[in-house]
Coordinates of C-alpha atoms and ligand atoms in Angstrom, one line a residue:
X1 CA 13.0 -2.0 -134.0
X2 CA 9.6 -3.7 -133.7
X3 CA 7.1 -3.8 -136.7
X4 CA 3.5 -4.9 -136.8
X5 CA 2.7 -6.6 -140.2
X6 CA -0.7 -7.2 -141.8
X7 CA -1.5 -9.5 -144.7
X8 CA -4.9 -9.6 -146.4
X9 CA -4.2 -10.0 -150.1
X10 CA -5.7 -13.4 -150.7
X11 CA -7.5 -15.9 -148.5
X12 CA -5.5 -15.6 -145.3
X13 CA -6.1 -12.9 -142.7
X14 CA -2.8 -12.5 -140.9
X15 CA -1.1 -10.2 -138.4
X16 CA 2.4 -10.6 -136.9
X17 CA 5.0 -8.7 -134.9
X18 CA 8.6 -9.1 -135.8
X19 CA 11.8 -7.4 -134.4
X20 CA 14.6 -5.9 -136.4
X21 CA 16.9 -8.7 -135.4
X22 CA 14.5 -11.2 -137.0
X23 CA 12.7 -12.5 -133.9
X24 CA 9.1 -13.4 -134.7
X25 CA 7.3 -12.2 -131.6
X26 CA 3.9 -13.4 -132.9
X27 CA 2.5 -14.8 -136.1
X28 CA -1.3 -15.1 -136.3
X29 CA -2.9 -16.6 -139.4
X30 CA -6.6 -17.2 -140.0
X31 CA -7.3 -19.2 -143.1
X32 CA -10.6 -18.7 -145.0
X33 CA -10.3 -22.1 -146.7
X34 CA -13.7 -23.4 -145.4
X35 CA -15.5 -20.3 -146.6
X36 CA -14.2 -20.7 -150.2
X37 CA -14.3 -24.5 -150.4
X38 CA -17.9 -24.7 -151.6
X39 CA -16.9 -22.6 -154.6
X40 CA -13.8 -24.6 -155.5
X41 CA -11.6 -21.5 -155.3
X42 CA -11.2 -18.1 -153.7
X43 CA -14.1 -15.7 -154.2
X44 CA -12.8 -12.1 -153.9
X45 CA -16.0 -10.6 -152.3
X46 CA -16.2 -13.4 -149.7
X47 CA -12.5 -12.9 -149.0
X48 CA -12.8 -9.1 -148.5
X49 CA -15.8 -9.4 -146.2
X50 CA -14.1 -12.1 -144.1
X51 CA -10.9 -10.0 -143.8
X52 CA -13.0 -7.1 -142.6
X53 CA -14.7 -9.2 -140.0
X54 CA -11.6 -10.7 -138.5
X55 CA -8.6 -8.3 -139.0
X56 CA -9.1 -6.2 -135.8
X57 CA -9.2 -9.4 -133.6
X58 CA -6.1 -10.8 -135.4
X59 CA -4.2 -7.6 -134.8
X60 CA -5.2 -7.6 -131.1
X61 CA -4.1 -11.3 -130.8
X62 CA -0.8 -10.6 -132.5
X63 CA -0.1 -7.6 -130.2
X64 CA -1.1 -9.5 -127.1
X65 CA 0.9 -12.6 -127.9
X66 CA 4.0 -10.5 -128.7
X67 CA 3.4 -8.6 -125.4
X68 CA 3.8 -5.2 -127.0
X69 CA 1.7 -2.1 -127.0
X70 CA 1.1 0.2 -130.1
X71 CA 3.5 2.8 -128.5
X72 CA 6.2 0.1 -128.5
X73 CA 6.1 -0.2 -132.3
X74 CA 8.5 1.4 -134.7
X75 CA 6.2 1.1 -137.7
X76 CA 3.1 -0.6 -139.1
X77 CA 3.4 -2.5 -142.4
X78 CA 0.6 -3.9 -144.6
X79 CA 0.5 -5.7 -147.9
X80 CA -0.2 -3.0 -150.4
X81 CA -0.5 -5.3 -153.4
X82 CA -0.5 -7.2 -155.6
X83 CA -3.6 -9.2 -154.8
X84 CA -7.4 -9.2 -154.6
X85 CA -8.1 -5.5 -154.2
X86 CA -10.9 -5.7 -151.7
X87 CA -8.8 -7.6 -149.3
X88 CA -5.7 -5.4 -149.8
X89 CA -7.9 -2.3 -149.0
X90 CA -8.9 -3.8 -145.7
X91 CA -5.4 -4.4 -144.6
X92 CA -4.0 -1.1 -145.8
X93 CA -6.9 0.9 -144.2
X94 CA -6.3 -1.0 -140.9
X95 CA -2.6 -0.3 -140.9
X96 CA -3.1 3.4 -141.9
X97 CA -5.6 3.9 -139.1
X98 CA -3.1 2.4 -136.5
X99 CA -0.3 4.5 -137.9
X100 CA -2.3 7.7 -137.9
X101 CA -3.7 7.2 -134.4
X102 CA -0.3 6.2 -132.9
X103 CA 1.8 8.5 -135.1
X104 CA 3.8 5.7 -136.5
X105 CA 5.5 5.3 -139.9
X106 CA 3.3 3.3 -142.4
X107 CA 4.9 0.9 -144.9
X108 CA 3.0 -0.5 -147.9
X109 CA 4.7 -3.8 -148.7
X110 CA 4.7 -5.6 -152.0
X111 CA 3.4 -9.1 -151.2
X112 CA 6.0 -10.6 -153.5
X113 CA 8.8 -8.7 -151.7
X114 CA 7.5 -10.3 -148.5
X115 CA 8.0 -13.8 -150.0
X116 CA 11.3 -12.7 -151.5
X117 CA 12.9 -11.5 -148.2
X118 CA 11.6 -14.3 -146.0
X119 CA 14.9 -16.3 -146.5
X120 CA 16.7 -13.5 -144.8
X121 CA 14.3 -13.6 -141.8
X122 CA 14.6 -17.4 -141.4
X123 CA 18.1 -18.1 -142.6
X124 CA 19.9 -14.8 -142.7
X125 CA 20.7 -15.3 -146.4
X126 CA 23.0 -12.7 -147.9
X127 CA 22.2 -10.8 -151.2
X128 CA 22.3 -11.7 -154.0
X129 CA 20.3 -15.0 -154.3
X130 CA 18.1 -16.7 -156.8
X131 CA 14.5 -17.0 -155.8
X132 CA 11.9 -19.4 -157.2
X133 CA 8.5 -18.1 -156.1
X134 CA 5.8 -20.7 -156.7
X135 CA 2.3 -20.2 -155.4
X136 CA -1.3 -20.3 -156.5
X137 CA -0.9 -16.9 -158.0
X138 CA 2.7 -16.6 -159.1
X139 CA 5.5 -18.6 -160.7
X140 CA 8.6 -16.5 -161.0
X141 CA 12.4 -16.7 -161.0
X142 CA 13.9 -13.6 -159.5
X143 CA 17.5 -12.5 -158.9
X144 CA 17.2 -10.8 -155.5
X145 CA 19.9 -8.1 -155.5
X146 CA 18.8 -6.2 -152.4
X147 CA 15.8 -4.7 -150.7
X148 CA 13.6 -3.2 -153.5
X149 CA 16.1 -4.5 -156.1
X150 CA 14.8 -7.5 -158.1
X151 CA 15.5 -8.7 -161.6
X152 CA 12.9 -11.0 -163.0
X153 CA 14.5 -13.8 -165.0
X154 CA 11.4 -15.7 -165.7
X155 CA 7.6 -15.8 -165.1
X156 CA 4.7 -17.8 -166.3
X157 CA 3.1 -17.0 -169.6
X158 CA -0.2 -18.5 -168.5
X159 CA -1.0 -20.3 -165.2
X160 CA 0.9 -20.4 -162.0
X161 CA 2.0 -23.9 -160.9
X162 CA -0.1 -23.9 -157.7
X163 CA -3.1 -23.1 -160.0
X164 CA -2.2 -26.1 -162.2
X165 CA -2.1 -28.3 -159.1
X166 CA -5.5 -27.0 -158.0
X167 CA -7.1 -27.5 -161.4
X168 CA -5.7 -31.0 -161.7
X169 CA -7.1 -31.8 -158.2
X170 CA -10.5 -30.4 -159.2
X171 CA -10.6 -32.5 -162.4
X172 CA -9.9 -35.6 -160.4
X173 CA -12.4 -34.6 -157.7
X174 CA -9.8 -34.2 -155.0
X175 CA -11.1 -30.9 -153.6
X176 CA -9.5 -27.6 -152.9
X177 CA -6.7 -26.6 -152.4
X178 CA -5.4 -29.3 -154.6
X179 CA -1.6 -29.2 -154.0
X180 CA -1.5 -31.2 -150.9
X181 CA -4.0 -33.8 -152.2
X182 CA -2.2 -34.2 -155.5
X183 CA 1.1 -34.7 -153.7
X184 CA -0.4 -37.4 -151.3
X185 CA -2.0 -39.3 -154.2
X186 CA 1.2 -39.0 -156.3
X187 CA 3.1 -40.8 -153.6
X188 CA 1.1 -43.9 -154.3
X189 CA 1.3 -43.6 -158.1
X190 CA 3.5 -44.4 -161.1
X191 CA 4.8 -41.2 -162.6
X192 CA 5.8 -42.8 -165.9
X193 CA 2.3 -44.2 -166.7
X194 CA 1.0 -41.2 -168.6
X195 CA 3.3 -39.3 -170.9
X196 CA 2.3 -35.7 -170.1
X197 CA 4.0 -32.7 -171.8
X198 CA 6.8 -30.7 -170.3
X199 CA 5.9 -27.2 -171.6
X200 CA 8.9 -25.0 -172.6
X201 CA 11.4 -27.6 -171.4
X202 CA 14.7 -27.3 -173.3
X203 CA 13.7 -23.9 -174.7
X204 CA 15.9 -20.9 -174.2
X205 CA 15.2 -18.6 -171.3
X206 CA 13.5 -19.4 -168.0
X207 CA 9.8 -18.6 -168.5
X208 CA 7.1 -21.1 -167.5
X209 CA 3.9 -22.4 -169.1
X210 CA 1.4 -24.8 -167.5
X211 CA -1.8 -24.5 -169.4
X212 CA -0.8 -27.2 -171.9
X213 CA 0.0 -29.6 -169.1
X214 CA -3.4 -28.9 -167.5
X215 CA -5.2 -29.5 -170.8
X216 CA -3.2 -32.8 -171.2
X217 CA -4.5 -33.9 -167.8
X218 CA -8.0 -33.2 -168.9
X219 CA -7.5 -35.1 -172.2
X220 CA -6.0 -38.1 -170.3
X221 CA -9.0 -38.2 -168.0
X222 CA -11.4 -38.1 -170.9
X223 CA -9.5 -40.9 -172.7
X224 CA -10.0 -43.2 -169.7
X225 CA -13.2 -45.4 -169.6
X226 CA -16.0 -43.0 -168.7
X227 CA -17.2 -43.0 -165.1
X228 CA -14.6 -45.5 -164.1
X229 CA -11.7 -43.5 -162.7
X230 CA -10.0 -46.1 -160.4
X231 CA -7.9 -45.1 -157.4
X232 CA -4.8 -46.3 -159.3
X233 CA -5.6 -44.1 -162.3
X234 CA -5.9 -41.1 -160.0
X235 CA -2.6 -41.9 -158.2
X236 CA -0.8 -42.5 -161.5
X237 CA -2.1 -39.3 -163.1
X238 CA -1.1 -37.3 -160.0
X239 CA 2.3 -38.8 -160.1
X240 CA 2.7 -38.2 -163.8
X241 CA 1.5 -34.6 -163.4
X242 CA 4.0 -34.0 -160.5
X243 CA 6.8 -35.6 -162.5
X244 CA 6.1 -33.3 -165.4
X245 CA 6.0 -30.3 -163.1
X246 CA 9.3 -31.3 -161.5
X247 CA 11.0 -31.7 -164.9
X248 CA 9.8 -28.2 -165.9
X249 CA 10.8 -26.6 -162.7
X250 CA 14.3 -28.2 -162.7
X251 CA 14.9 -27.2 -166.4
X252 CA 13.7 -23.6 -166.0
X253 CA 15.5 -23.1 -162.7
X254 CA 18.6 -24.6 -164.2
X255 CA 18.5 -22.0 -167.0
X256 CA 18.0 -19.3 -164.4
X257 CA 21.0 -20.5 -162.4
X258 CA 23.1 -20.2 -165.6
X259 CA 22.2 -16.6 -165.9
X260 CA 22.3 -15.9 -162.2
X261 CA 25.7 -17.5 -161.6
X262 CA 27.1 -15.6 -164.6
X263 CA 25.7 -12.2 -163.6
X264 CA 26.4 -12.6 -159.9
X265 CA 29.6 -14.6 -159.3
X266 CA 29.3 -14.1 -155.5
X267 CA 25.7 -15.3 -155.4
X268 CA 25.6 -18.7 -153.7
X269 CA 22.0 -19.6 -152.7
X270 CA 18.9 -20.9 -154.4
X271 CA 15.8 -20.1 -152.3
X272 CA 12.2 -21.4 -152.8
X273 CA 9.1 -19.6 -151.5
X274 CA 5.3 -19.7 -152.0
X275 CA 2.8 -22.4 -151.1
X276 CA 4.1 -24.9 -153.7
X277 CA 7.3 -25.0 -151.7
X278 CA 5.3 -27.4 -149.4
X279 CA 5.8 -30.1 -152.0
X280 CA 8.5 -32.5 -150.9
X281 CA 8.9 -34.1 -154.2
X282 CA 9.5 -30.8 -156.0
X283 CA 11.8 -29.5 -153.3
X284 CA 13.9 -32.7 -153.4
X285 CA 14.4 -32.3 -157.1
X286 CA 15.4 -28.6 -156.8
X287 CA 17.7 -29.3 -153.8
X288 CA 19.4 -31.9 -156.0
X289 CA 19.8 -29.2 -158.7
X290 CA 21.4 -26.8 -156.2
X291 CA 23.8 -29.5 -154.9
X292 CA 24.9 -30.3 -158.5
X293 CA 25.7 -26.6 -158.9
X294 CA 27.5 -26.4 -155.6
X295 CA 25.3 -23.8 -154.2
X296 CA 23.2 -23.6 -151.0
X297 CA 19.6 -24.5 -150.9
X298 CA 17.1 -22.7 -148.6
X299 CA 13.5 -23.5 -148.1
X300 CA 12.0 -21.6 -145.2
X301 CA 9.6 -23.5 -142.9
X302 CA 6.3 -24.1 -144.4
X303 CA 4.2 -21.6 -142.4
X304 CA 6.5 -18.9 -143.6
X305 CA 6.4 -20.1 -147.3
X306 CA 2.7 -19.8 -147.5
X307 CA 1.0 -16.5 -147.0
X308 CA 1.7 -14.9 -143.6
X309 CA 2.2 -11.5 -141.9
X310 CA 5.6 -12.2 -140.4
X311 CA 7.1 -11.8 -143.9
X312 CA 5.3 -8.5 -144.3
X313 CA 6.5 -7.3 -140.9
X314 CA 10.0 -8.4 -141.8
X315 CA 10.0 -6.7 -145.2
X316 CA 8.8 -3.6 -143.2
X317 CA 11.9 -3.9 -140.9
X318 CA 14.2 -4.2 -143.9
X319 CA 12.7 -1.1 -145.6
X320 CA 12.5 0.9 -142.4
X321 CA 16.2 0.2 -141.7
X322 CA 16.9 1.8 -145.1
X323 CA 14.9 4.9 -144.1
X324 CA 12.0 4.0 -146.4
X325 CA 8.3 4.5 -145.5
X326 CA 5.1 5.4 -147.4
X327 CA 2.6 8.2 -147.2
X328 CA -1.0 7.7 -145.9
X329 CA -2.1 8.6 -149.4
X330 CA -0.7 5.2 -150.7
X331 CA -3.3 3.6 -153.0
X332 CA -3.6 -0.2 -152.9
X333 CA -2.3 -1.8 -156.1
X334 CA -4.0 -4.9 -157.6
X335 CA -0.9 -5.3 -159.9
X336 CA 2.6 -4.5 -158.7
X337 CA 5.5 -6.2 -160.4
X338 CA 8.7 -6.5 -158.4
X339 CA 10.7 -5.8 -161.6
X340 CA 8.9 -3.1 -163.6
X341 CA 11.6 -3.2 -166.3
X342 CA 11.0 -6.9 -167.1
X343 CA 9.8 -7.5 -170.6
X344 CA 6.4 -9.0 -171.1
X345 CA 6.6 -12.8 -171.2
X346 CA 4.0 -13.6 -173.8
X347 CA 5.2 -16.2 -176.4
X348 CA 8.4 -16.6 -174.4
X349 CA 10.9 -18.8 -176.1
X350 CA 8.3 -19.8 -178.7
X351 CA 8.9 -18.7 -182.2
X352 CA 5.8 -17.0 -183.7
Ligands
KG4_1 O1 1.4 -19.1 -151.2 P1 0.1 -19.7 -151.1 O2 -0.4 -20.2 -149.7 O3 -1.0 -18.7 -151.6 C1 -0.9 -18.0 -152.7 O4 -1.2 -18.5 -153.8 O5 -0.3 -16.8 -152.6 O6 0.0 -20.9 -152.1 C2 -1.2 -21.7 -152.3 C3 -0.9 -22.7 -153.4 C4 -2.2 -23.4 -153.8 O7 -2.3 -23.4 -155.2 C5 -1.9 -24.8 -153.3 O8 -2.5 -25.9 -154.1 C6 -0.4 -24.9 -153.5 O9 0.1 -23.6 -153.0 N1 0.2 -26.0 -152.6 C7 0.9 -27.1 -153.1 C8 1.1 -27.9 -151.9 N2 0.6 -27.3 -150.8 C9 0.1 -26.1 -151.2 N3 1.2 -27.4 -154.3 C10 1.9 -28.6 -154.5 N4 2.1 -29.4 -153.5 C11 1.8 -29.1 -152.2 N5 2.1 -30.0 -151.2
ZN2 ZN1 1.7 -15.3 -151.5

């Protein structure tokens, strides 16, 4: 089995070829970071145009690097959502065209399922496992029961954690994307200097909230002498922010592990995915949590934690193996929850 995967749901144009045994034959990613930098965030129209400009070349490169021809493929998979709809349309149309011309099955992959199944590609993790998906757009805790079978235990009621990192960086003038910059500054700072809030920590359940933390960062900056933000202030604020984020992640993931270990006694792995998984400080904390609970910890390599097409091709392999595929009438989906039964998270754990 050989599947071509295409990913265009945010600000990376990506194409990859993966085999059914989990060999990554090619993995091409073109980041649009420089195109969005002047705006301090991803601009959907700019992203869609850029995907359109580059996707054919990326697919060619992926096929050539893998050393395969379209006739060798078993299927073509593309992210079908959720994401910025203009970009998703570009990837879906490209995949459908290849599938139609070469008479191949087409698979519309949920981007979140791509992240969720990556640990099986990289580490062969068995179902069920608990997944913490933390990126610029998502912050969710999911029990992964099987392909297409997810139970959402928690999600954010406002911002994603990556977004909070990005906004903190923006307020401190550290540029975009903020996560790596905040982590680097935090390493030189004192995380106990500013007493920032730990939203929802200690509350029942496993939902997240980060907007109050973001506001507290703003207020802390405003309370410092105007125009005189010293390097040490920046470092201490980054470290304090990161310490608060780590406390919240550990608390919420701990609650999710209670539920998970109860509901799935044979589940023995905690997996992290998404761009925020690049953060060593946060990963160390979660790894410690897994060790305390006596369960395995899996963090796929960074290039497979951030957006990529190998995860889409792999999710395609997993679905194709189960006899699943999609019609060419599939319509791209800006919203596409992994667990449609999950209750809305608004006001989670907070008494009205
Ligand atoms: O998964 P990803 O590449 O894109 C999506 O959002 O889907 O994640 C990007 C996010 C950004 O918000 C970025 O600031 C954050 O991941 N990030 C980090 C780090 N590296 C990237 N956050 C914290 N620490 C990092 N080292
Ligand atoms: Zn993603």
